[in-house]
Coordinates of C-alpha atoms in Angstrom, one line a residue:
M1 CA -27.4 -10.0 -11.5
L2 CA -24.2 -11.8 -10.0
H3 CA -24.5 -13.2 -6.4
I4 CA -21.1 -14.5 -4.6
E5 CA -21.8 -16.7 -1.5
D6 CA -19.3 -18.1 1.1
L7 CA -16.9 -18.3 -1.5
T8 CA -13.6 -20.0 -0.7
Y9 CA -10.3 -20.7 -2.8
R10 CA -7.0 -22.1 -1.7
V11 CA -3.7 -22.1 -4.0
A12 CA -0.5 -23.6 -2.5
G13 CA -1.8 -24.1 0.9
R14 CA -2.7 -20.5 1.0
T15 CA -6.1 -19.4 1.5
L16 CA -6.8 -16.3 -0.7
L17 CA -10.9 -16.1 -0.3
S18 CA -12.4 -17.1 3.0
G19 CA -16.1 -16.7 3.1
A20 CA -16.1 -13.7 0.8
S21 CA -19.9 -12.9 -0.1
L22 CA -21.0 -10.0 -2.6
T23 CA -24.0 -9.2 -4.6
L24 CA -24.5 -6.9 -7.6
A25 CA -27.4 -5.8 -9.0
A26 CA -27.8 -6.0 -13.1
G27 CA -26.1 -2.6 -14.5
R28 CA -23.8 -1.3 -11.5
K29 CA -20.2 -0.4 -12.2
V30 CA -18.0 -1.2 -9.3
G31 CA -14.3 -1.4 -8.8
L32 CA -12.5 -4.2 -7.0
V33 CA -9.3 -3.1 -4.9
G34 CA -6.8 -4.6 -2.5
R35 CA -3.2 -5.1 -2.1
N36 CA -0.9 -7.0 -4.6
G37 CA -1.4 -10.6 -4.6
A38 CA -4.8 -10.2 -2.3
G39 CA -6.6 -12.4 -5.1
K40 CA -8.5 -9.7 -7.4
S41 CA -7.6 -11.4 -10.7
T42 CA -8.3 -14.8 -9.2
L43 CA -11.8 -13.6 -8.1
L44 CA -12.4 -12.4 -11.7
R45 CA -11.5 -16.0 -13.2
L46 CA -13.5 -17.8 -10.6
I47 CA -16.9 -15.6 -11.7
A48 CA -15.8 -16.2 -15.2
G49 CA -15.7 -20.1 -14.6
E50 CA -12.1 -20.5 -15.4
L51 CA -11.0 -21.6 -11.6
A52 CA -13.4 -23.5 -9.4
A53 CA -13.8 -22.7 -5.8
D54 CA -13.1 -24.7 -2.8
G55 CA -16.3 -23.8 -1.1
G56 CA -19.1 -21.6 -1.3
R57 CA -21.1 -20.6 -4.6
I58 CA -21.1 -18.1 -7.6
T59 CA -24.6 -17.5 -9.3
R60 CA -25.8 -15.0 -12.1
A61 CA -28.9 -14.0 -13.7
R62 CA -30.2 -16.9 -16.1
R63 CA -28.6 -16.7 -19.8
A64 CA -26.1 -13.5 -18.6
R65 CA -23.0 -13.8 -20.3
V66 CA -19.7 -13.2 -18.8
G67 CA -16.9 -11.5 -20.6
L68 CA -13.5 -11.6 -19.3
L69 CA -10.3 -10.2 -21.1
A70 CA -8.0 -13.2 -22.2
Q71 CA -4.5 -13.3 -21.0
Q72 CA -3.3 -14.5 -23.9
A73 CA -2.6 -12.0 -27.0
P74 CA -4.9 -13.1 -30.0
S75 CA -2.4 -13.9 -33.3
G76 CA -3.2 -15.0 -36.7
T77 CA -3.5 -13.3 -40.4
E78 CA -6.8 -12.3 -40.2
S79 CA -7.4 -8.4 -40.5
L80 CA -8.0 -6.6 -37.0
I81 CA -11.5 -5.6 -37.7
A82 CA -12.5 -9.5 -38.8
A83 CA -10.8 -10.5 -35.5
V84 CA -13.2 -8.3 -33.4
L85 CA -16.5 -9.2 -35.5
A86 CA -15.5 -12.8 -35.2
A87 CA -15.3 -12.5 -31.2
D88 CA -19.6 -12.0 -31.6
R89 CA -20.0 -16.0 -31.9
E90 CA -23.6 -15.9 -32.3
R91 CA -23.6 -13.4 -35.3
T92 CA -20.8 -15.7 -36.6
R93 CA -23.0 -18.5 -36.3
L94 CA -26.1 -16.9 -37.9
L95 CA -23.9 -15.4 -40.9
A96 CA -22.8 -19.1 -41.6
R97 CA -26.2 -20.3 -41.2
L98 CA -27.6 -18.0 -44.1
E99 CA -24.6 -19.3 -46.2
E100 CA -25.2 -23.1 -45.5
D101 CA -29.0 -23.5 -45.3
A102 CA -31.4 -22.8 -47.9
E103 CA -34.7 -23.3 -46.3
P104 CA -36.7 -19.7 -46.4
A105 CA -37.8 -20.1 -43.2
A106 CA -34.7 -21.0 -41.4
I107 CA -33.2 -17.8 -43.5
A108 CA -36.3 -15.8 -42.2
E109 CA -35.4 -16.8 -38.6
A110 CA -31.9 -16.3 -38.7
H111 CA -32.6 -12.6 -40.3
E112 CA -34.9 -12.1 -37.1
E113 CA -32.0 -13.1 -35.0
L114 CA -29.3 -10.8 -36.7
D115 CA -31.8 -8.0 -36.3
R116 CA -32.2 -8.7 -32.8
I117 CA -28.5 -8.6 -32.1
E118 CA -27.9 -5.2 -34.4
A119 CA -25.7 -7.3 -36.4
H120 CA -26.4 -4.6 -39.3
S121 CA -24.3 -2.1 -37.1
A122 CA -21.7 -4.8 -36.0
E123 CA -18.8 -3.4 -38.5
A124 CA -19.5 0.1 -37.5
R125 CA -19.3 -0.7 -34.1
A126 CA -16.3 -2.8 -34.2
A127 CA -14.5 0.0 -36.3
A128 CA -15.4 2.7 -33.5
I129 CA -14.2 0.6 -30.7
L130 CA -10.8 -0.1 -32.6
A131 CA -10.7 3.7 -33.3
G132 CA -11.4 4.4 -29.8
L133 CA -8.1 2.2 -28.7
G134 CA -6.1 3.5 -31.4
F135 CA -6.4 2.1 -34.5
D136 CA -7.2 4.1 -37.7
E137 CA -8.9 2.6 -40.8
E138 CA -5.7 1.5 -42.4
A139 CA -4.4 -0.2 -38.9
Q140 CA -7.6 -2.2 -38.9
A141 CA -7.0 -3.8 -42.3
R142 CA -3.7 -5.2 -41.3
P143 CA -3.2 -8.6 -40.0
L144 CA -2.8 -9.2 -36.3
D145 CA 0.5 -11.0 -36.7
S146 CA 1.8 -7.5 -37.8
L147 CA 1.7 -6.1 -34.3
S148 CA 3.4 -6.1 -31.1
G149 CA 2.4 -7.9 -28.2
G150 CA 0.8 -4.8 -26.3
W151 CA -1.0 -3.6 -29.6
R152 CA -2.7 -7.3 -30.0
M153 CA -4.0 -7.2 -26.3
R154 CA -5.4 -3.6 -27.4
V155 CA -7.6 -6.0 -30.4
A156 CA -8.2 -8.6 -27.3
L157 CA -10.0 -5.6 -25.5
A158 CA -11.8 -4.4 -28.3
A159 CA -13.1 -8.2 -29.1
L160 CA -14.3 -8.4 -25.4
L161 CA -16.1 -5.1 -25.6
F162 CA -17.6 -5.5 -29.1
T163 CA -19.4 -8.4 -27.6
R164 CA -21.2 -6.6 -24.9
P165 CA -21.5 -9.6 -22.3
E166 CA -24.2 -8.5 -19.4
V167 CA -21.2 -9.2 -16.8
L168 CA -18.0 -7.5 -18.0
L169 CA -14.7 -8.4 -16.2
L170 CA -11.9 -5.9 -16.6
D171 CA -8.4 -6.8 -15.0
E172 CA -5.9 -3.7 -15.5
P173 CA -7.6 -2.9 -19.0
T174 CA -5.4 0.2 -19.1
N175 CA -2.0 -1.6 -18.9
H176 CA -1.7 -1.5 -22.8
L177 CA -3.3 2.0 -23.3
D178 CA -1.9 5.5 -23.9
L179 CA -3.7 8.4 -21.9
E180 CA -5.9 9.2 -25.4
S181 CA -7.4 5.3 -25.5
T182 CA -7.6 5.1 -21.4
L183 CA -9.9 8.3 -21.6
W184 CA -11.7 6.8 -24.6
L185 CA -12.4 3.6 -22.4
E186 CA -13.4 5.8 -19.1
S187 CA -16.2 7.2 -21.6
F188 CA -17.1 3.9 -23.0
L189 CA -17.6 2.4 -19.5
K190 CA -19.6 5.4 -18.5
G191 CA -22.3 4.3 -21.3
Y192 CA -22.2 0.7 -21.0
R193 CA -25.4 -0.8 -19.9
G194 CA -24.1 -4.2 -18.5
T195 CA -22.5 -4.8 -15.0
V196 CA -18.9 -4.0 -14.7
L197 CA -16.4 -5.1 -12.5
L198 CA -13.1 -3.3 -12.8
V199 CA -10.0 -4.2 -11.3
S200 CA -7.8 -0.8 -11.9
H201 CA -4.8 1.3 -10.1
E202 CA -6.2 4.0 -12.2
R203 CA -7.5 6.5 -9.4
D204 CA -9.0 8.6 -11.9
L205 CA -11.0 5.9 -13.7
L206 CA -12.1 4.5 -10.7
N207 CA -13.5 7.9 -9.7
R208 CA -15.1 8.8 -12.9
V209 CA -16.3 5.2 -13.8
V210 CA -17.2 3.3 -11.0
E211 CA -20.5 3.7 -8.3
A212 CA -18.6 1.2 -5.7
I213 CA -15.8 -0.1 -4.6
V214 CA -15.5 -3.8 -3.5
H215 CA -12.4 -3.9 -1.0
L216 CA -10.6 -7.5 -0.9
E217 CA -8.7 -8.0 2.1
D218 CA -7.9 -11.0 4.3
G219 CA -9.9 -13.0 2.3
R220 CA -13.1 -10.9 2.5
L221 CA -15.1 -8.6 0.4
T222 CA -16.6 -5.5 1.7
L223 CA -18.6 -2.7 -0.5
Y224 CA -18.4 0.8 -0.2
A225 CA -20.4 3.4 -1.7
G226 CA -18.6 5.9 -4.0
G227 CA -15.8 6.0 -6.1
Y228 CA -12.1 5.6 -4.9
D229 CA -11.5 8.8 -3.0
A230 CA -14.7 8.2 -1.2
F231 CA -13.4 4.6 -0.1
E232 CA -10.3 6.0 1.1
R233 CA -12.0 8.7 3.1
T234 CA -14.3 6.1 4.6
R235 CA -11.3 3.7 5.3
R236 CA -9.5 6.8 7.0
E237 CA -12.3 7.4 8.9
A238 CA -12.5 3.7 10.5
R239 CA -9.0 3.5 11.3
A240 CA -9.7 6.8 13.5
R241 CA -12.5 5.4 15.2
I242 CA -11.0 2.0 15.9
A243 CA -7.6 3.6 17.2
R244 CA -10.1 5.8 19.7
E245 CA -11.9 2.5 20.4
R246 CA -8.8 0.3 21.0
S247 CA -7.4 3.4 23.2
R248 CA -10.5 3.3 25.4
Q249 CA -10.2 -0.3 25.8
E250 CA -6.4 -0.5 26.6
A251 CA -7.4 2.6 29.3
E252 CA -10.1 0.3 30.6
A253 CA -7.8 -2.9 30.8
K254 CA -5.1 -0.7 32.8
R255 CA -7.3 0.4 35.2
I256 CA -8.7 -2.8 35.9
R257 CA -5.1 -4.5 36.2
A258 CA -4.1 -1.9 38.4
F259 CA -6.9 -2.6 41.0
I260 CA -6.5 -6.5 40.7
D261 CA -3.0 -6.1 41.5
R262 CA -3.6 -3.8 44.4
F263 CA -6.6 -5.4 46.2
R264 CA -5.7 -9.3 45.2
A265 CA -4.3 -10.0 48.5
K266 CA -6.8 -8.1 50.7
A267 CA -9.7 -10.4 52.0
T268 CA -12.1 -7.8 52.0
K269 CA -11.5 -6.7 48.4
A270 CA -10.9 -10.2 46.8
R271 CA -14.4 -11.1 45.6
Q272 CA -14.2 -7.6 43.5
A273 CA -10.9 -8.2 42.2
Q274 CA -11.8 -12.0 41.0
S275 CA -15.2 -10.3 39.5
R276 CA -12.7 -7.5 37.3
L277 CA -10.5 -10.2 36.6
K278 CA -13.4 -12.2 34.9
A279 CA -14.3 -8.9 33.1
L280 CA -10.4 -8.3 31.8
S281 CA -10.8 -12.3 30.4
R282 CA -14.1 -11.4 29.0
M283 CA -12.6 -8.3 27.0
T284 CA -12.1 -9.0 23.3
P285 CA -9.4 -7.1 21.9
I286 CA -9.7 -4.7 19.1
A287 CA -7.9 -5.4 16.4
P288 CA -6.6 -2.5 14.2
L289 CA -7.5 -2.1 10.8
A290 CA -5.1 -3.1 8.3
T291 CA -3.1 -0.6 6.7
D292 CA -1.5 -0.4 3.3
S293 CA 2.2 -1.0 3.2
A294 CA 4.1 2.6 3.6
V295 CA 6.8 2.4 0.9
T296 CA 8.3 5.5 0.4
L297 CA 10.2 6.7 -2.8
A298 CA 13.0 9.9 -2.6
F299 CA 15.1 10.5 -5.6
P300 CA 18.5 12.0 -4.5
T301 CA 18.9 16.0 -4.8
P302 CA 20.5 16.9 -7.9
E303 CA 23.2 19.8 -8.4
P304 CA 21.6 23.1 -9.0
L305 CA 22.0 24.1 -12.7
A306 CA 21.4 27.4 -14.4
P307 CA 19.0 27.4 -17.2
P308 CA 18.2 26.2 -19.8
L309 CA 19.0 22.8 -18.8
L310 CA 18.4 21.8 -22.5
S311 CA 17.3 23.4 -25.8
L312 CA 16.3 22.2 -29.1
D313 CA 16.4 24.1 -32.0
R314 CA 14.6 23.2 -35.6
V315 CA 15.5 19.5 -34.4
A316 CA 14.3 16.4 -36.6
V317 CA 14.8 13.0 -35.3
G318 CA 13.5 9.5 -36.2
Y319 CA 14.9 5.8 -36.9
A320 CA 15.9 6.6 -40.3
P321 CA 17.4 9.7 -41.6
D322 CA 15.3 10.3 -44.3
R323 CA 12.2 9.5 -42.3
P324 CA 11.8 11.7 -39.4
V325 CA 9.3 10.7 -36.7
L326 CA 9.4 14.5 -35.3
K327 CA 10.9 17.5 -37.1
N328 CA 11.0 21.4 -36.6
L329 CA 11.2 21.0 -32.9
G330 CA 11.8 24.2 -30.9
L331 CA 11.7 23.6 -27.2
R332 CA 13.6 24.2 -24.1
I333 CA 13.4 22.9 -20.4
D334 CA 14.4 24.5 -17.2
P335 CA 15.3 23.0 -14.2
D336 CA 11.8 23.8 -12.3
D337 CA 9.7 22.4 -15.5
R338 CA 7.3 19.9 -15.0
I339 CA 6.2 18.6 -18.4
A340 CA 3.7 15.8 -19.6
L341 CA 3.6 14.7 -23.1
L342 CA 0.2 14.3 -24.7
G343 CA -0.8 12.6 -28.0
A344 CA -1.5 9.1 -29.3
N345 CA 0.5 5.9 -29.5
G346 CA 2.7 6.0 -32.5
N347 CA 2.8 9.6 -32.6
G348 CA 6.4 10.1 -31.3
K349 CA 6.3 10.4 -27.3
S350 CA 8.7 7.7 -26.7
T351 CA 10.6 9.1 -29.6
L352 CA 10.8 12.3 -27.8
A353 CA 11.7 10.9 -24.6
R354 CA 14.6 8.9 -25.8
L355 CA 16.0 12.1 -27.8
L356 CA 15.7 14.2 -24.4
A357 CA 17.5 11.4 -22.6
G358 CA 20.3 11.4 -25.2
R359 CA 19.6 7.6 -26.5
L360 CA 18.5 9.0 -30.1
A361 CA 20.5 11.6 -32.1
P362 CA 18.8 14.0 -33.8
S363 CA 19.0 13.9 -37.9
A364 CA 19.0 17.4 -38.2
G365 CA 19.2 20.7 -36.1
E366 CA 20.7 21.5 -33.0
I367 CA 20.5 20.5 -29.4
M368 CA 22.2 22.2 -26.6
R369 CA 22.5 20.7 -23.0
H370 CA 24.0 22.0 -20.0
P371 CA 27.6 20.3 -19.8
R372 CA 26.7 19.1 -16.4
L373 CA 23.2 17.9 -16.4
G374 CA 22.5 14.2 -16.1
V375 CA 19.5 12.5 -17.3
G376 CA 17.6 9.6 -15.7
Y377 CA 15.7 7.7 -18.2
F378 CA 12.7 5.3 -17.3
A379 CA 11.8 3.4 -20.4
Q380 CA 8.9 1.4 -21.0
D381 CA 10.7 -1.4 -22.0
Q382 CA 13.4 -1.1 -19.4
A383 CA 12.1 -4.2 -17.6
E384 CA 13.8 -6.4 -20.1
E385 CA 17.3 -4.8 -19.4
L386 CA 17.2 -6.7 -15.7
D387 CA 19.3 -9.4 -15.3
L388 CA 16.8 -11.6 -13.6
A389 CA 19.4 -13.9 -11.9
A390 CA 21.0 -10.7 -10.1
S391 CA 20.0 -8.7 -6.9
A392 CA 18.8 -5.0 -6.8
L393 CA 22.2 -4.7 -4.9
D394 CA 24.4 -6.4 -8.0
H395 CA 22.9 -4.5 -10.5
L396 CA 23.9 -1.1 -8.9
R397 CA 27.1 -2.6 -8.1
R398 CA 27.8 -3.3 -11.7
L399 CA 27.0 0.4 -12.5
D400 CA 28.9 2.1 -9.6
G401 CA 31.6 -0.4 -8.7
E402 CA 34.0 1.9 -6.9
A403 CA 31.1 3.2 -4.3
P404 CA 31.2 1.8 -0.9
E405 CA 28.3 -0.8 -0.4
Q406 CA 26.6 1.3 2.4
R407 CA 26.1 3.9 -0.1
L408 CA 24.3 1.4 -2.6
R409 CA 22.5 0.2 0.1
D410 CA 21.3 3.7 1.4
H411 CA 20.3 4.7 -2.1
L412 CA 18.2 1.4 -2.6
G413 CA 16.5 2.2 0.7
R414 CA 15.4 5.5 -0.8
F415 CA 13.0 3.2 -2.8
G416 CA 12.0 0.6 -0.3
F417 CA 14.6 -1.9 -0.5
G418 CA 15.5 -3.4 2.8
K419 CA 18.5 -5.6 3.5
E420 CA 16.8 -8.8 2.5
L421 CA 15.2 -7.2 -0.6
A422 CA 18.3 -5.6 -1.9
E423 CA 19.6 -9.3 -1.8
A424 CA 16.7 -10.8 -3.4
R425 CA 17.1 -12.0 -7.1
A426 CA 14.9 -9.9 -9.7
D427 CA 13.1 -12.6 -10.6
E428 CA 12.0 -12.9 -7.2
L429 CA 10.6 -9.2 -7.1
S430 CA 7.0 -8.7 -8.0
G431 CA 6.2 -6.1 -10.9
G432 CA 6.0 -3.2 -8.5
E433 CA 9.4 -4.1 -6.7
R434 CA 11.0 -4.4 -10.1
A435 CA 9.5 -1.0 -11.4
R436 CA 10.9 0.5 -8.1
L437 CA 14.4 -1.0 -8.7
L438 CA 14.3 0.8 -12.5
L439 CA 13.9 4.0 -10.5
A440 CA 16.6 3.7 -8.5
L441 CA 19.0 2.7 -11.2
M442 CA 17.9 5.6 -13.4
S443 CA 18.4 8.0 -10.4
R444 CA 21.8 6.8 -8.9
A445 CA 23.8 9.6 -10.0
A446 CA 21.2 12.3 -9.1
P447 CA 20.6 13.8 -12.3
G448 CA 19.0 16.8 -13.1
L449 CA 16.2 15.7 -15.4
L450 CA 13.8 12.8 -15.0
V451 CA 12.5 11.2 -18.4
L452 CA 9.8 9.0 -17.7
D453 CA 7.9 6.8 -19.9
E454 CA 5.0 5.0 -18.4
P455 CA 6.3 4.7 -15.1
T456 CA 3.2 3.3 -13.3
N457 CA 2.3 0.2 -15.2
H458 CA 3.2 -2.2 -12.7
L459 CA 2.8 0.2 -9.4
D460 CA -0.3 -0.4 -7.4
L461 CA -2.3 2.9 -5.9
V462 CA -0.2 3.3 -2.8
M463 CA 3.2 3.2 -4.9
R464 CA 1.5 5.6 -7.4
E465 CA 0.8 8.0 -4.6
A466 CA 4.4 7.8 -3.6
L467 CA 5.8 8.3 -6.7
V468 CA 3.5 11.6 -7.1
E469 CA 5.2 12.6 -4.0
A470 CA 8.7 11.9 -5.0
L471 CA 8.1 13.6 -7.9
N472 CA 6.8 16.9 -6.4
E473 CA 9.7 16.8 -4.0
F474 CA 12.3 16.3 -6.5
A475 CA 14.4 19.4 -7.2
G476 CA 15.1 19.0 -10.8
A477 CA 13.2 18.9 -13.9
V478 CA 10.4 16.0 -15.2
V479 CA 9.3 15.1 -18.5
L480 CA 6.5 12.5 -18.1
V481 CA 4.5 10.0 -20.3
S482 CA 1.9 8.0 -19.0
H483 CA -1.7 7.0 -19.4
D484 CA -2.4 7.8 -15.7
S485 CA -4.4 11.1 -15.6
H486 CA -4.1 11.7 -11.9
L487 CA -0.7 11.6 -11.8
I488 CA -0.1 14.0 -14.7
E489 CA -2.5 16.5 -13.2
L490 CA -0.9 16.2 -9.7
V491 CA 2.9 16.7 -11.5
A492 CA 2.9 18.1 -14.4
E493 CA 2.6 21.7 -14.8
R494 CA 2.9 22.2 -18.7
L495 CA 1.5 20.1 -21.3
W496 CA 2.9 19.3 -24.7
L497 CA 1.0 17.7 -27.7
V498 CA 2.9 15.3 -29.9
D499 CA 1.1 15.5 -32.9
E500 CA 1.2 15.9 -36.7
G501 CA 5.0 15.0 -36.6
T502 CA 5.8 17.9 -34.5
V503 CA 5.5 19.2 -30.5
R504 CA 3.6 22.1 -29.7
P505 CA 2.6 23.4 -26.1
F506 CA -0.9 22.6 -25.5
E507 CA -3.0 25.9 -23.5
G508 CA -5.2 24.2 -21.0
D509 CA -5.7 21.1 -18.4
L510 CA -6.3 17.9 -18.8
E511 CA -10.0 18.7 -18.8
D512 CA -9.6 20.8 -21.7
Y513 CA -7.7 18.0 -23.5
R514 CA -10.6 15.7 -22.8
R515 CA -12.9 18.0 -24.5
F516 CA -10.2 18.6 -27.4
L517 CA -10.3 14.8 -27.8
I518 CA -14.2 14.5 -28.1
D519 CA -14.3 17.1 -30.6
A520 CA -11.6 15.3 -32.8
R521 CA -13.6 12.2 -32.6
R522 CA -17.0 13.8 -33.7
G523 CA -14.8 15.0 -36.7
M524 CA -14.6 19.0 -35.1
G525 CA -11.4 18.4 -33.3
E526 CA -8.5 19.3 -36.6
R527 CA -9.3 22.7 -36.7
A528 CA -9.7 23.3 -33.0
G529 CA -6.7 21.4 -32.2
R530 CA -4.4 23.6 -34.3
K531 CA -5.9 26.5 -32.7
A532 CA -5.6 25.1 -29.0
T533 CA -2.2 24.4 -29.5
L534 CA -1.0 27.4 -31.6
R535 CA 2.4 28.0 -30.9
P536 CA 4.3 31.5 -31.6
S537 CA 7.3 32.0 -33.2
R538 CA 10.6 30.9 -31.3
R539 CA 11.5 34.6 -30.9
D540 CA 8.4 35.5 -29.2
E541 CA 8.6 32.6 -27.3
R542 CA 12.1 33.1 -26.4
R543 CA 11.0 36.9 -25.4
A544 CA 7.8 35.7 -23.5
A545 CA 9.9 33.2 -21.4
A546 CA 12.5 36.0 -20.3
E547 CA 9.6 38.4 -19.7
A548 CA 8.2 35.7 -17.5
R549 CA 11.2 34.9 -15.5
A550 CA 12.0 38.3 -15.3
A551 CA 8.4 38.8 -13.7
L552 CA 8.3 36.0 -11.5
A553 CA 12.0 36.8 -9.8
P554 CA 10.7 39.5 -7.6
L555 CA 7.5 37.3 -6.7
R556 CA 10.0 34.2 -6.0
R557 CA 12.2 36.8 -3.6
K558 CA 8.8 37.9 -1.6
A559 CA 7.7 34.2 -1.6
E560 CA 10.8 32.9 -0.1
E561 CA 11.1 36.2 2.6
A562 CA 7.8 35.3 3.5
E563 CA 8.8 31.8 4.3
A564 CA 11.3 32.7 5.9
E565 CA 9.3 35.0 8.4
I566 CA 6.7 32.3 8.5
D567 CA 9.7 29.8 9.8
R568 CA 11.1 32.4 12.2
L569 CA 7.6 33.6 13.9
S570 CA 7.1 30.1 14.1
R571 CA 9.8 29.2 16.2
A572 CA 8.9 32.3 18.2
R573 CA 5.3 31.3 18.7
A574 CA 6.3 28.1 20.0
G575 CA 8.9 29.5 22.3
I576 CA 6.3 31.8 24.1
E577 CA 3.9 28.8 23.9
A578 CA 6.5 26.4 25.9
R579 CA 6.9 29.5 28.2
L580 CA 3.5 29.9 29.1
A581 CA 2.7 26.1 29.4
D582 CA 5.9 26.0 32.3
P583 CA 4.0 26.0 35.9
V584 CA 7.2 27.6 37.2
L585 CA 6.3 31.0 35.5
Y586 CA 3.1 31.2 37.3
R587 CA 5.1 31.1 40.7
G588 CA 6.4 34.7 39.7
P589 CA 5.3 38.0 38.8
A590 CA 2.3 38.4 36.9
E591 CA 3.7 41.1 34.6
E592 CA 5.7 38.6 33.1
I593 CA 2.7 36.3 32.2
T594 CA 0.8 39.4 30.9
R595 CA 3.9 40.3 29.1
L596 CA 4.0 36.9 27.3
Q597 CA 0.4 36.5 26.4
V598 CA 0.8 39.9 24.5
A599 CA 3.7 39.1 22.9
L600 CA 2.1 35.5 21.9
A601 CA -1.1 37.6 20.4
E602 CA 1.5 40.1 18.4
T603 CA 3.1 36.9 17.3
R604 CA 0.2 35.0 16.0
R605 CA -0.7 38.4 14.2
A606 CA 2.4 38.7 12.5
L607 CA 2.2 35.1 12.0
A608 CA -1.2 35.1 9.9
A609 CA 0.4 38.1 8.0
A610 CA 3.1 36.6 6.6
E611 CA 1.1 33.3 5.5
E612 CA -1.2 36.1 3.8
A613 CA 1.9 37.6 2.1
W614 CA 3.1 34.1 1.2
L615 CA -0.5 32.7 -0.5
A616 CA -0.3 36.4 -2.3
A617 CA 3.0 35.7 -3.7
Q618 CA 2.3 32.2 -4.6
E619 CA -1.1 33.5 -6.6
A620 CA 0.6 36.2 -8.4
M621 CA 3.4 33.8 -9.5
E622 CA 0.7 31.0 -10.9
E623 CA -1.3 33.9 -12.5
T624 CA 2.2 34.9 -14.2

């Protein structure tokens, strides 16, 4: 279906592709990954014919259509459904032919062609795709120009999927989607009959949809079987193997150099020395496998605060006093909470995030906040607040002009900003670097609650993993809105469903939520959804929460005691092992050696018992 042979492409004196080759059979679904700036988007444009290569060639099956998502959002006064239908140019041409041509034979031929392309089901297919991407029946009749740029890009994606090209090229298709639409897209792509080449930073999407990963590195393409996790595992194993081979080679080279240095001047050994010198010159150094940049993130530790951090009682909130987006909110956030907000775009997730962050005032009800609670807020559109002419250091100075410069630099260092990057203008930063700057700005005052609304939009896979690690190490509470299911699964411990003008706990995990959405799309989800998210009265909820905290307290103490015992015994074991490794010990009495060996065995048994006790306490806490 698609064959790339010895492809070369240069831009502004830089070689992005050099001898790149790849063959994809018809119907294969493949993920394309690589570092930011490696040339992934450029490769898709080359395949689509939007760019001309400097060398090599791209061939595809005869008459195979290639579809690439347009970079410009569509606009105009036509309705969303009409814009999607118009994307099928063959259908549009045949319908126009029916209106213009009066010849019976031509009309019959046009009808045959329309049947061949299943034009009779076109409107239903277009409506289903739009619905999957978050547009209900009423929205589908609205004009394109009534939507924001992000929503119009969804329409562009719907139009591309509707045309069903034989080769479907997708470049970060989830950037403008919510979690619900991302899950729908995942299901759609699984059933897609054509060839798919997908550029994405969504680990779960790459694991669930594709059957192979193409890695673009140093201008070349390498195909790996399996999803992203399998690709990562294979790369780790390759790095370990190459490291072992390099170590062996370096040891051999060292041995040869030592022989040469020792016997070069001896006449009887000169020939052997020269022979080894030649062997050393023929030895090709084994290059290490490139590793992804190891930028880490670290949120500052907040001040410990007693629960609750924040509670809402019969709260309503909106952008007009008489038209609340959400109402009757009875919620509570404690210091150790990790909460993800679920619900389609437009249901009020961002509104709730702004309310929790103090950016929106309630129109009814009461919000109780801990008097010393600080909130760090990452908004979807927060990038617009950056001064592109200012550096990261300038931004921090404006927020905290009294702080010493070194303290500001230390804080930026937590988010991967070294000296040069901290002084670079914001317009010189990549999308991922700007996102890291925003994370640094929101956390500068060590807030006890982080409210993150789509923080991963411009982060690659490596940085998303760094964010997961940073959030899991953060000592405060987290409220998260994200279309990245991998991030939610690894960070969130509770799910809240924002739906039907209010917020309810969702009892279950993301797999349950996937099933709930599937049922809803089949027309059976409303009743199941209400049942799955049924919430007890506020009094029962408070009582249950108090009982849970009371039940958890002794378990937490047991876990902490076991952890302290593990730490003590680990130090004791290390001390004994160090004694037994000391050659001086074996010059003394054998009784001391025996005593230490017995003590080591007892310490190991005690350590195993302490670890079992810690695991049992952790499992009991999870069950509670």
